[in-house]
mmCIF file of C-alpha atoms and ligand atoms in Angstrom:
data_model
loop_
_atom_site.group_PDB
_atom_site.id
_atom_site.type_symbol
_atom_site.label_atom_id
_atom_site.label_comp_id
_atom_site.label_asym_id
_atom_site.label_seq_id
_atom_site.Cartn_x
_atom_site.Cartn_y
_atom_site.Cartn_z
ATOM 1 C CA UNK A 1 109.890 114.959 63.319
ATOM 2 C CA UNK A 2 112.295 117.480 65.025
ATOM 3 C CA UNK A 3 114.448 116.610 67.781
ATOM 4 C CA UNK A 4 113.648 118.631 70.986
ATOM 5 C CA UNK A 5 115.979 118.573 74.121
ATOM 6 C CA UNK A 6 114.084 118.686 77.437
ATOM 7 C CA UNK A 7 115.239 122.412 78.102
ATOM 8 C CA UNK A 8 117.031 122.184 81.396
ATOM 9 C CA UNK A 9 117.370 125.243 83.478
ATOM 10 C CA UNK A 10 119.675 124.583 86.427
ATOM 11 C CA UNK A 11 119.184 126.091 89.789
ATOM 12 C CA UNK A 12 121.533 128.867 91.055
ATOM 13 C CA UNK A 13 120.266 128.621 94.420
ATOM 14 C CA UNK A 14 121.024 125.056 95.779
ATOM 15 C CA UNK A 15 119.530 124.043 99.099
ATOM 16 C CA UNK A 16 121.108 122.295 101.869
ATOM 17 C CA UNK A 17 120.519 118.695 101.923
ATOM 18 C CA UNK A 18 118.745 117.065 104.855
ATOM 19 C CA UNK A 19 120.637 114.705 107.327
ATOM 20 C CA UNK A 20 120.383 111.468 105.872
ATOM 21 C CA UNK A 21 120.157 109.619 109.341
ATOM 22 C CA UNK A 22 117.077 111.640 110.070
ATOM 23 C CA UNK A 23 114.886 111.595 107.059
ATOM 24 C CA UNK A 24 111.163 112.187 107.534
ATOM 25 C CA UNK A 25 108.750 111.026 104.787
ATOM 26 C CA UNK A 26 108.119 113.690 102.121
ATOM 27 C CA UNK A 27 109.221 116.686 103.837
ATOM 28 C CA UNK A 28 112.359 117.848 101.816
ATOM 29 C CA UNK A 29 112.489 118.244 98.000
ATOM 30 C CA UNK A 30 115.556 118.398 95.678
ATOM 31 C CA UNK A 31 116.640 121.307 93.573
ATOM 32 C CA UNK A 32 114.936 120.584 90.397
ATOM 33 C CA UNK A 33 111.488 119.401 89.037
ATOM 34 C CA UNK A 34 110.251 118.181 85.627
ATOM 35 C CA UNK A 35 107.408 119.700 83.979
ATOM 36 C CA UNK A 36 105.378 119.249 80.614
ATOM 37 C CA UNK A 37 102.203 120.997 79.622
ATOM 38 C CA UNK A 38 99.246 119.715 77.874
ATOM 39 C CA UNK A 39 96.995 121.769 75.595
ATOM 40 C CA UNK A 40 93.914 120.213 73.818
ATOM 41 C CA UNK A 41 94.684 120.199 70.093
ATOM 42 C CA UNK A 42 98.274 120.445 70.740
ATOM 43 C CA UNK A 43 99.065 117.398 72.931
ATOM 44 C CA UNK A 44 101.952 117.560 75.423
ATOM 45 C CA UNK A 45 104.534 120.028 74.656
ATOM 46 C CA UNK A 46 107.434 121.824 76.225
ATOM 47 C CA UNK A 47 108.925 119.256 78.464
ATOM 48 C CA UNK A 48 111.418 121.115 80.905
ATOM 49 C CA UNK A 49 113.689 120.509 83.918
ATOM 50 C CA UNK A 50 113.489 123.684 86.150
ATOM 51 C CA UNK A 51 114.500 124.620 89.460
ATOM 52 C CA UNK A 52 112.088 123.388 92.166
ATOM 53 C CA UNK A 53 109.614 126.108 92.754
ATOM 54 C CA UNK A 54 105.802 126.866 93.529
ATOM 55 C CA UNK A 55 103.532 126.594 90.810
ATOM 56 C CA UNK A 56 101.337 129.582 89.502
ATOM 57 C CA UNK A 57 97.832 128.483 88.891
ATOM 58 C CA UNK A 58 94.629 130.529 88.136
ATOM 59 C CA UNK A 59 92.265 130.011 91.106
ATOM 60 C CA UNK A 60 89.657 128.409 89.003
ATOM 61 C CA UNK A 61 91.886 125.815 87.668
ATOM 62 C CA UNK A 62 89.764 122.642 87.560
ATOM 63 C CA UNK A 63 92.130 120.592 89.788
ATOM 64 C CA UNK A 64 91.022 122.683 93.015
ATOM 65 C CA UNK A 65 87.318 122.357 92.390
ATOM 66 C CA UNK A 66 86.708 118.811 91.058
ATOM 67 C CA UNK A 67 89.974 116.872 91.824
ATOM 68 C CA UNK A 68 90.674 115.683 88.328
ATOM 69 C CA UNK A 69 94.276 114.581 89.209
ATOM 70 C CA UNK A 70 96.412 111.528 89.488
ATOM 71 C CA UNK A 71 99.717 110.626 90.791
ATOM 72 C CA UNK A 72 102.258 107.927 91.369
ATOM 73 C CA UNK A 73 104.994 106.898 93.809
ATOM 74 C CA UNK A 74 108.219 105.265 93.073
ATOM 75 C CA UNK A 75 111.746 105.136 94.415
ATOM 76 C CA UNK A 76 115.410 105.684 93.258
ATOM 77 C CA UNK A 77 118.119 103.868 95.286
ATOM 78 C CA UNK A 78 121.810 104.412 95.403
ATOM 79 C CA UNK A 79 123.844 101.366 95.783
ATOM 80 C CA UNK A 80 126.885 100.917 97.946
ATOM 81 C CA UNK A 81 129.058 100.920 94.880
ATOM 82 C CA UNK A 82 127.261 104.342 93.964
ATOM 83 C CA UNK A 83 124.905 103.022 91.069
ATOM 84 C CA UNK A 84 121.401 104.420 90.706
ATOM 85 C CA UNK A 85 118.619 102.156 90.420
ATOM 86 C CA UNK A 86 114.882 102.315 89.744
ATOM 87 C CA UNK A 87 112.424 99.425 90.718
ATOM 88 C CA UNK A 88 110.010 98.607 87.794
ATOM 89 C CA UNK A 89 109.381 102.201 86.849
ATOM 90 C CA UNK A 90 107.755 101.127 83.634
ATOM 91 C CA UNK A 91 104.944 99.637 85.929
ATOM 92 C CA UNK A 92 104.169 103.161 87.453
ATOM 93 C CA UNK A 93 103.681 104.907 84.272
ATOM 94 C CA UNK A 94 101.571 102.327 82.957
ATOM 95 C CA UNK A 95 99.442 102.538 86.073
ATOM 96 C CA UNK A 96 99.585 106.369 85.749
ATOM 97 C CA UNK A 97 97.748 105.991 82.293
ATOM 98 C CA UNK A 98 95.287 103.547 84.013
ATOM 99 C CA UNK A 99 94.448 106.168 86.334
ATOM 100 C CA UNK A 100 94.426 108.865 83.585
ATOM 101 C CA UNK A 101 91.640 106.569 81.878
ATOM 102 C CA UNK A 102 89.598 106.497 84.694
ATOM 103 C CA UNK A 103 89.848 110.420 85.400
ATOM 104 C CA UNK A 104 89.359 111.200 81.606
ATOM 105 C CA UNK A 105 93.058 112.679 81.522
ATOM 106 C CA UNK A 106 94.943 112.280 78.123
ATOM 107 C CA UNK A 107 97.685 109.477 78.192
ATOM 108 C CA UNK A 108 101.182 110.397 78.611
ATOM 109 C CA UNK A 109 103.889 108.643 76.564
ATOM 110 C CA UNK A 110 105.228 106.059 79.156
ATOM 111 C CA UNK A 111 108.774 105.659 77.669
ATOM 112 C CA UNK A 112 109.114 109.409 77.474
ATOM 113 C CA UNK A 113 108.142 109.774 80.844
ATOM 114 C CA UNK A 114 110.728 107.266 81.964
ATOM 115 C CA UNK A 115 113.354 109.156 80.028
ATOM 116 C CA UNK A 116 112.354 112.391 81.694
ATOM 117 C CA UNK A 117 112.473 111.033 85.106
ATOM 118 C CA UNK A 118 115.854 109.453 84.303
ATOM 119 C CA UNK A 119 117.178 112.837 83.215
ATOM 120 C CA UNK A 120 115.617 114.647 86.429
ATOM 121 C CA UNK A 121 117.330 112.066 88.477
ATOM 122 C CA UNK A 122 120.572 112.741 87.008
ATOM 123 C CA UNK A 123 120.307 116.362 87.565
ATOM 124 C CA UNK A 124 119.563 115.866 91.226
ATOM 125 C CA UNK A 125 121.562 112.656 91.804
ATOM 126 C CA UNK A 126 123.597 113.968 94.800
ATOM 127 C CA UNK A 127 120.173 114.051 96.683
ATOM 128 C CA UNK A 128 119.807 110.373 96.637
ATOM 129 C CA UNK A 129 120.456 109.220 100.072
ATOM 130 C CA UNK A 130 122.607 106.058 100.785
ATOM 131 C CA UNK A 131 121.903 105.232 104.532
ATOM 132 C CA UNK A 132 120.093 102.084 105.230
ATOM 133 C CA UNK A 133 116.316 102.396 104.726
ATOM 134 C CA UNK A 134 116.649 105.554 102.817
ATOM 135 C CA UNK A 135 115.844 106.322 99.057
ATOM 136 C CA UNK A 136 114.764 109.025 96.905
ATOM 137 C CA UNK A 137 110.902 108.951 96.513
ATOM 138 C CA UNK A 138 109.616 110.011 93.226
ATOM 139 C CA UNK A 139 106.292 111.581 92.811
ATOM 140 C CA UNK A 140 104.842 111.948 89.288
ATOM 141 C CA UNK A 141 101.518 113.553 89.140
ATOM 142 C CA UNK A 142 99.148 115.285 86.678
ATOM 143 C CA UNK A 143 96.746 118.221 87.426
ATOM 144 C CA UNK A 144 94.031 119.810 85.417
ATOM 145 C CA UNK A 145 94.963 123.275 84.784
ATOM 146 C CA UNK A 146 92.081 124.758 82.738
ATOM 147 C CA UNK A 147 90.513 127.824 84.354
ATOM 148 C CA UNK A 148 86.769 126.848 84.118
ATOM 149 C CA UNK A 149 84.124 125.970 86.877
ATOM 150 C CA UNK A 150 82.134 123.635 84.529
ATOM 151 C CA UNK A 151 82.173 120.084 85.572
ATOM 152 C CA UNK A 152 83.843 118.424 82.545
ATOM 153 C CA UNK A 153 87.228 117.072 81.769
ATOM 154 C CA UNK A 154 89.811 119.890 81.557
ATOM 155 C CA UNK A 155 91.372 121.035 78.215
ATOM 156 C CA UNK A 156 94.812 121.698 79.823
ATOM 157 C CA UNK A 157 96.979 119.805 82.058
ATOM 158 C CA UNK A 158 100.666 119.631 83.576
ATOM 159 C CA UNK A 159 102.429 116.498 84.371
ATOM 160 C CA UNK A 160 105.064 117.231 86.863
ATOM 161 C CA UNK A 161 107.800 114.987 88.575
ATOM 162 C CA UNK A 162 109.191 116.068 91.904
ATOM 163 C CA UNK A 163 111.765 114.147 94.085
ATOM 164 C CA UNK A 164 112.133 113.887 97.823
ATOM 165 C CA UNK A 165 114.920 111.971 99.791
ATOM 166 C CA UNK A 166 113.051 109.876 102.353
ATOM 167 C CA UNK A 167 113.438 107.568 105.475
ATOM 168 C CA UNK A 168 110.597 105.137 106.480
ATOM 169 C CA UNK A 169 106.999 106.065 105.970
ATOM 170 C CA UNK A 170 106.011 104.964 109.261
ATOM 171 C CA UNK A 171 107.707 106.428 112.407
ATOM 172 C CA UNK A 172 107.873 102.652 113.542
ATOM 173 C CA UNK A 173 110.213 101.801 110.751
ATOM 174 C CA UNK A 174 110.324 97.984 110.470
ATOM 175 C CA UNK A 175 108.848 97.805 113.924
ATOM 176 C CA UNK A 176 105.110 96.594 113.549
ATOM 177 C CA UNK A 177 102.424 99.033 113.197
ATOM 178 C CA UNK A 178 98.882 98.908 114.909
ATOM 179 C CA UNK A 179 95.905 99.024 112.392
ATOM 180 C CA UNK A 180 92.276 99.575 113.258
ATOM 181 C CA UNK A 181 89.614 97.948 111.041
ATOM 182 C CA UNK A 182 87.295 100.442 109.774
ATOM 183 C CA UNK A 183 83.539 99.966 110.353
ATOM 184 C CA UNK A 184 81.981 103.362 109.916
ATOM 185 C CA UNK A 185 83.548 104.916 106.842
ATOM 186 C CA UNK A 186 84.545 103.287 103.480
ATOM 187 C CA UNK A 187 87.317 104.076 101.081
ATOM 188 C CA UNK A 188 85.421 103.634 97.849
ATOM 189 C CA UNK A 189 83.218 101.091 96.181
ATOM 190 C CA UNK A 190 83.792 98.746 92.985
ATOM 191 C CA UNK A 191 82.806 101.186 90.253
ATOM 192 C CA UNK A 192 84.254 104.108 91.998
ATOM 193 C CA UNK A 193 87.815 105.301 91.957
ATOM 194 C CA UNK A 194 89.609 103.067 94.181
ATOM 195 C CA UNK A 195 91.493 101.331 91.559
ATOM 196 C CA UNK A 196 93.130 104.748 90.167
ATOM 197 C CA UNK A 197 95.737 106.685 92.180
ATOM 198 C CA UNK A 198 93.873 109.752 92.540
ATOM 199 C CA UNK A 199 93.898 112.218 95.612
ATOM 200 C CA UNK A 200 90.064 112.016 96.163
ATOM 201 C CA UNK A 201 90.557 108.408 97.513
ATOM 202 C CA UNK A 202 93.044 109.748 99.842
ATOM 203 C CA UNK A 203 91.142 112.825 101.005
ATOM 204 C CA UNK A 204 88.090 110.567 101.735
ATOM 205 C CA UNK A 205 90.415 108.499 103.902
ATOM 206 C CA UNK A 206 91.481 111.377 106.294
ATOM 207 C CA UNK A 207 88.462 111.268 108.625
ATOM 208 C CA UNK A 208 88.909 107.734 109.717
ATOM 209 C CA UNK A 209 92.552 107.914 109.739
ATOM 210 C CA UNK A 210 92.318 110.951 112.202
ATOM 211 C CA UNK A 211 89.823 109.093 114.439
ATOM 212 C CA UNK A 212 92.070 106.027 114.588
ATOM 213 C CA UNK A 213 95.208 107.859 115.365
ATOM 214 C CA UNK A 214 93.612 109.629 118.283
ATOM 215 C CA UNK A 215 93.307 106.138 119.860
ATOM 216 C CA UNK A 216 97.003 104.885 118.812
ATOM 217 C CA UNK A 217 96.491 103.311 115.628
ATOM 218 C CA UNK A 218 98.842 104.358 112.497
ATOM 219 C CA UNK A 219 96.174 103.665 109.902
ATOM 220 C CA UNK A 220 92.695 101.996 109.245
ATOM 221 C CA UNK A 221 92.111 98.814 107.389
ATOM 222 C CA UNK A 222 89.289 99.262 104.894
ATOM 223 C CA UNK A 223 86.515 96.868 104.263
ATOM 224 C CA UNK A 224 84.650 96.752 100.986
ATOM 225 C CA UNK A 225 82.149 99.451 100.499
ATOM 226 C CA UNK A 226 78.951 97.429 99.735
ATOM 227 C CA UNK A 227 78.918 94.610 102.497
ATOM 228 C CA UNK A 228 81.472 96.075 104.860
ATOM 229 C CA UNK A 229 82.800 92.735 105.188
ATOM 230 C CA UNK A 230 85.702 91.720 102.650
ATOM 231 C CA UNK A 231 89.155 93.218 103.392
ATOM 232 C CA UNK A 232 90.607 95.603 100.763
ATOM 233 C CA UNK A 233 93.671 97.584 101.675
ATOM 234 C CA UNK A 234 95.143 99.797 104.379
ATOM 235 C CA UNK A 235 95.451 103.463 104.005
ATOM 236 C CA UNK A 236 98.759 103.637 102.206
ATOM 237 C CA UNK A 237 99.329 99.935 101.394
ATOM 238 C CA UNK A 238 98.000 96.700 100.297
ATOM 239 C CA UNK A 239 97.608 93.975 102.818
ATOM 240 C CA UNK A 240 98.855 90.290 103.261
ATOM 241 C CA UNK A 241 98.098 87.657 106.004
ATOM 242 C CA UNK A 242 99.784 84.384 106.685
ATOM 243 C CA UNK A 243 97.281 81.883 107.986
ATOM 244 C CA UNK A 244 98.305 78.536 108.647
ATOM 245 C CA UNK A 245 101.337 78.509 106.530
ATOM 246 C CA UNK A 246 99.538 80.152 103.566
ATOM 247 C CA UNK A 247 99.939 83.636 102.463
ATOM 248 C CA UNK A 248 96.667 85.318 101.325
ATOM 249 C CA UNK A 249 96.049 88.832 99.997
ATOM 250 C CA UNK A 250 92.544 90.343 98.604
ATOM 251 C CA UNK A 251 92.122 89.595 94.859
ATOM 252 C CA UNK A 252 92.067 92.828 92.974
ATOM 253 C CA UNK A 253 88.302 93.605 92.415
ATOM 254 C CA UNK A 254 88.238 97.146 90.862
ATOM 255 C CA UNK A 255 88.215 99.073 94.089
ATOM 256 C CA UNK A 256 91.610 98.003 95.448
ATOM 257 C CA UNK A 257 94.866 99.603 94.218
ATOM 258 C CA UNK A 258 96.844 97.419 92.106
ATOM 259 C CA UNK A 259 99.952 97.739 94.104
ATOM 260 C CA UNK A 260 103.463 97.254 92.268
ATOM 261 C CA UNK A 261 105.074 95.986 95.525
ATOM 262 C CA UNK A 262 101.985 93.876 96.094
ATOM 263 C CA UNK A 263 102.588 92.252 92.649
ATOM 264 C CA UNK A 264 106.340 91.841 93.330
ATOM 265 C CA UNK A 265 105.566 90.197 96.857
ATOM 266 C CA UNK A 266 103.262 87.619 95.112
ATOM 267 C CA UNK A 267 106.146 86.711 92.689
ATOM 268 C CA UNK A 268 108.698 86.584 95.474
ATOM 269 C CA UNK A 269 106.534 84.411 97.653
ATOM 270 C CA UNK A 270 106.185 81.983 94.398
ATOM 271 C CA UNK A 271 109.866 82.115 94.071
ATOM 272 C CA UNK A 272 110.502 81.217 97.637
ATOM 273 C CA UNK A 273 108.038 78.307 97.501
ATOM 274 C CA UNK A 274 105.595 79.834 100.144
ATOM 275 C CA UNK A 275 101.932 79.217 99.149
ATOM 276 C CA UNK A 276 100.310 82.291 98.120
ATOM 277 C CA UNK A 277 96.825 83.070 97.000
ATOM 278 C CA UNK A 278 94.695 86.189 95.836
ATOM 279 C CA UNK A 279 91.087 85.776 97.049
ATOM 280 C CA UNK A 280 88.278 87.515 98.850
ATOM 281 C CA UNK A 281 89.036 87.567 102.497
ATOM 282 C CA UNK A 282 86.564 88.541 105.093
ATOM 283 C CA UNK A 283 87.138 90.094 108.280
ATOM 284 C CA UNK A 284 85.258 87.219 109.957
ATOM 285 C CA UNK A 285 87.755 84.686 108.457
ATOM 286 C CA UNK A 286 90.904 86.894 109.867
ATOM 287 C CA UNK A 287 88.932 86.844 113.306
ATOM 288 C CA UNK A 288 88.344 83.236 113.162
ATOM 289 C CA UNK A 289 92.024 82.500 112.268
ATOM 290 C CA UNK A 290 93.190 84.543 115.033
ATOM 291 C CA UNK A 291 90.849 82.642 117.563
ATOM 292 C CA UNK A 292 92.003 79.356 116.228
ATOM 293 C CA UNK A 293 95.766 80.579 116.800
ATOM 294 C CA UNK A 294 96.558 80.213 112.974
ATOM 295 C CA UNK A 295 96.887 84.109 112.144
ATOM 296 C CA UNK A 296 100.521 83.947 112.027
ATOM 297 C CA UNK A 297 101.683 87.050 110.347
ATOM 298 C CA UNK A 298 100.270 90.301 108.692
ATOM 299 C CA UNK A 299 101.990 92.870 106.712
ATOM 300 C CA UNK A 300 101.366 95.759 104.319
ATOM 301 C CA UNK A 301 103.193 96.571 101.109
ATOM 302 C CA UNK A 302 103.762 99.577 99.272
ATOM 303 C CA UNK A 303 106.365 101.793 97.717
ATOM 304 C CA UNK A 304 106.273 104.227 100.580
ATOM 305 C CA UNK A 305 105.767 101.512 103.255
ATOM 306 C CA UNK A 306 107.864 98.841 101.758
ATOM 307 C CA UNK A 307 107.047 95.889 103.878
ATOM 308 C CA UNK A 308 105.532 97.028 106.932
ATOM 309 C CA UNK A 309 104.687 94.439 109.496
ATOM 310 C CA UNK A 310 101.400 94.668 111.362
ATOM 311 C CA UNK A 311 101.538 93.745 115.164
ATOM 312 C CA UNK A 312 98.023 94.391 116.017
ATOM 313 C CA UNK A 313 94.489 94.564 114.401
ATOM 314 C CA UNK A 314 91.670 96.520 116.438
ATOM 315 C CA UNK A 315 88.295 94.926 115.483
ATOM 316 C CA UNK A 316 85.068 95.054 117.340
ATOM 317 C CA UNK A 317 86.503 96.446 120.650
ATOM 318 C CA UNK A 318 88.979 93.687 120.528
ATOM 319 C CA UNK A 319 92.946 93.730 120.063
ATOM 320 C CA UNK A 320 94.205 90.939 117.791
ATOM 321 C CA UNK A 321 97.875 90.730 118.647
ATOM 322 C CA UNK A 322 99.664 89.218 115.644
ATOM 323 C CA UNK A 323 102.870 87.201 116.339
ATOM 324 C CA UNK A 324 103.283 88.613 119.750
ATOM 325 C CA UNK A 325 103.371 92.185 117.956
ATOM 326 C CA UNK A 326 106.876 91.188 116.496
ATOM 327 C CA UNK A 327 107.959 91.077 112.761
ATOM 328 C CA UNK A 328 107.407 87.382 111.583
ATOM 329 C CA UNK A 329 109.929 85.326 109.577
ATOM 330 C CA UNK A 330 108.169 85.462 106.155
ATOM 331 C CA UNK A 331 107.716 89.361 106.555
ATOM 332 C CA UNK A 332 111.440 89.655 107.477
ATOM 333 C CA UNK A 333 112.574 87.711 104.464
ATOM 334 C CA UNK A 334 110.530 89.329 102.057
ATOM 335 C CA UNK A 335 111.706 92.721 103.380
ATOM 336 C CA UNK A 336 115.366 91.615 103.056
ATOM 337 C CA UNK A 337 114.836 90.199 99.736
ATOM 338 C CA UNK A 338 112.696 93.125 98.289
ATOM 339 C CA UNK A 339 115.188 95.892 99.547
ATOM 340 C CA UNK A 340 118.315 94.030 98.453
ATOM 341 C CA UNK A 341 116.910 93.764 94.942
ATOM 342 C CA UNK A 342 115.866 97.442 94.893
ATOM 343 C CA UNK A 343 119.267 98.704 96.452
ATOM 344 C CA UNK A 344 121.559 96.376 94.276
ATOM 345 C CA UNK A 345 122.909 94.024 97.395
ATOM 346 C CA UNK A 346 120.982 90.911 96.116
ATOM 347 C CA UNK A 347 120.635 89.173 92.690
ATOM 348 C CA UNK A 348 117.419 90.474 90.708
ATOM 349 C CA UNK A 349 116.327 87.168 88.978
ATOM 350 C CA UNK A 350 113.130 89.032 87.758
ATOM 351 C CA UNK A 351 115.171 91.923 85.953
ATOM 352 C CA UNK A 352 113.039 94.567 88.203
ATOM 353 C CA UNK A 353 115.971 96.677 88.734
ATOM 354 C CA UNK A 354 116.502 99.507 86.143
ATOM 355 C CA UNK A 355 119.805 101.443 86.025
ATOM 356 C CA UNK A 356 120.078 105.207 85.687
ATOM 357 C CA UNK A 357 123.318 106.155 83.999
ATOM 358 C CA UNK A 358 124.082 108.989 81.677
ATOM 359 C CA UNK A 359 124.714 106.331 79.032
ATOM 360 C CA UNK A 360 121.390 104.711 79.550
ATOM 361 C CA UNK A 361 119.501 107.948 79.516
ATOM 362 C CA UNK A 362 118.454 109.290 76.123
ATOM 363 C CA UNK A 363 119.221 113.043 75.991
ATOM 364 C CA UNK A 364 116.891 113.926 73.357
ATOM 365 C CA UNK A 365 113.029 113.954 73.296
ATOM 366 C CA UNK A 366 111.294 114.032 69.986
ATOM 367 C CA UNK A 367 108.377 116.468 70.090
ATOM 368 C CA UNK A 368 106.220 114.334 67.849
ATOM 369 C CA UNK A 369 106.196 111.605 70.376
ATOM 370 C CA UNK A 370 104.609 113.903 73.116
ATOM 371 C CA UNK A 371 101.849 114.856 70.776
ATOM 372 C CA UNK A 372 98.588 112.797 70.683
HETATM 373 C C1 COI B 401 103.431 105.051 97.706
HETATM 374 O O1 COI B 401 103.457 104.123 98.273
HETATM 375 O O2 COI B 401 104.226 105.456 96.910
HETATM 376 C C2 COI B 401 102.101 105.837 97.920
HETATM 377 O O3 COI B 401 101.549 106.362 96.985
HETATM 378 C C3 COI B 401 101.311 105.871 99.201
HETATM 379 C C4 COI B 401 101.142 107.325 99.435
HETATM 380 C C5 COI B 401 99.967 107.696 99.705
HETATM 381 C C6 COI B 401 102.152 107.531 100.546
#
């Protein structure tokens, strides 16, 4: 097996960095990107870090026509003492391969993908913002690039990682958001692609989101696609409710995204001795809890959204105001603990933080490991 370095070509045209105090979500991109090609029969090859640039793709590339693509989202944090941390990055690359299975895309080597990410971050480390509530959002994604209009798995792919310094996902920041429960449209059904992180799930969500935004709601809460009854997830996050002292979240059922923040929150709640369960939750149960005065808190979780308190649910022409439209005690504690673990200001009893240093980053990749 011959040793192969990730070929790194540094940009000679560095961009000005955005104001860290006014960072929007996903609008600015760093100076470099990682890219590796896949060719049927040859596997993944030619890993490289290159200046951030547009892609040149044949208009018949399959991704444009049939949406054979997957993506991930994770973040890097710069601590007060200038250490760089990732949060459970192994879980993202594992989930990427899970999505790959569903979309008939060849697996990537998870360890090598993580090494490539670390190298990319080190190249662009000056882009990691340090202000409160900011981070470097990481978007790994795979696209099918074979020029072919037949409906079949592509024979060529590109796996790319781009980086974006970000502030909070919602303009509200940590102020509670308003969410409309969706009655007309569905996101996916069990047996569909809901569990995979693939663009089509998000494309199909846009119509409902557009309608709800027009009437003042940030996103929609999806109900299951078969009975239109059970709660699944919100546009870009999983959802939790605190009812009468217990925190509940919909159990994973094949159409809900297995959020890494969701999993972390369940573990944190157990650690905090707050009762938590994963189960089927109907919208009727939430409505009843609201009427009975025991719907104490609601919040969404996600990499982009972190913990996003929900101050109002719109359902059946009624506004269900949660906790007077204010962030709840448990939501605030979860936010403080999670972000503290992520940015290095709090202890990490779970071993979730992964430090990125030149010493912990392997400088060479072995070509054989990229080939399947
Ligand atoms: C994330 O939270 O990282 C996501 O991928 C959600 C995205 C659609 C903004």
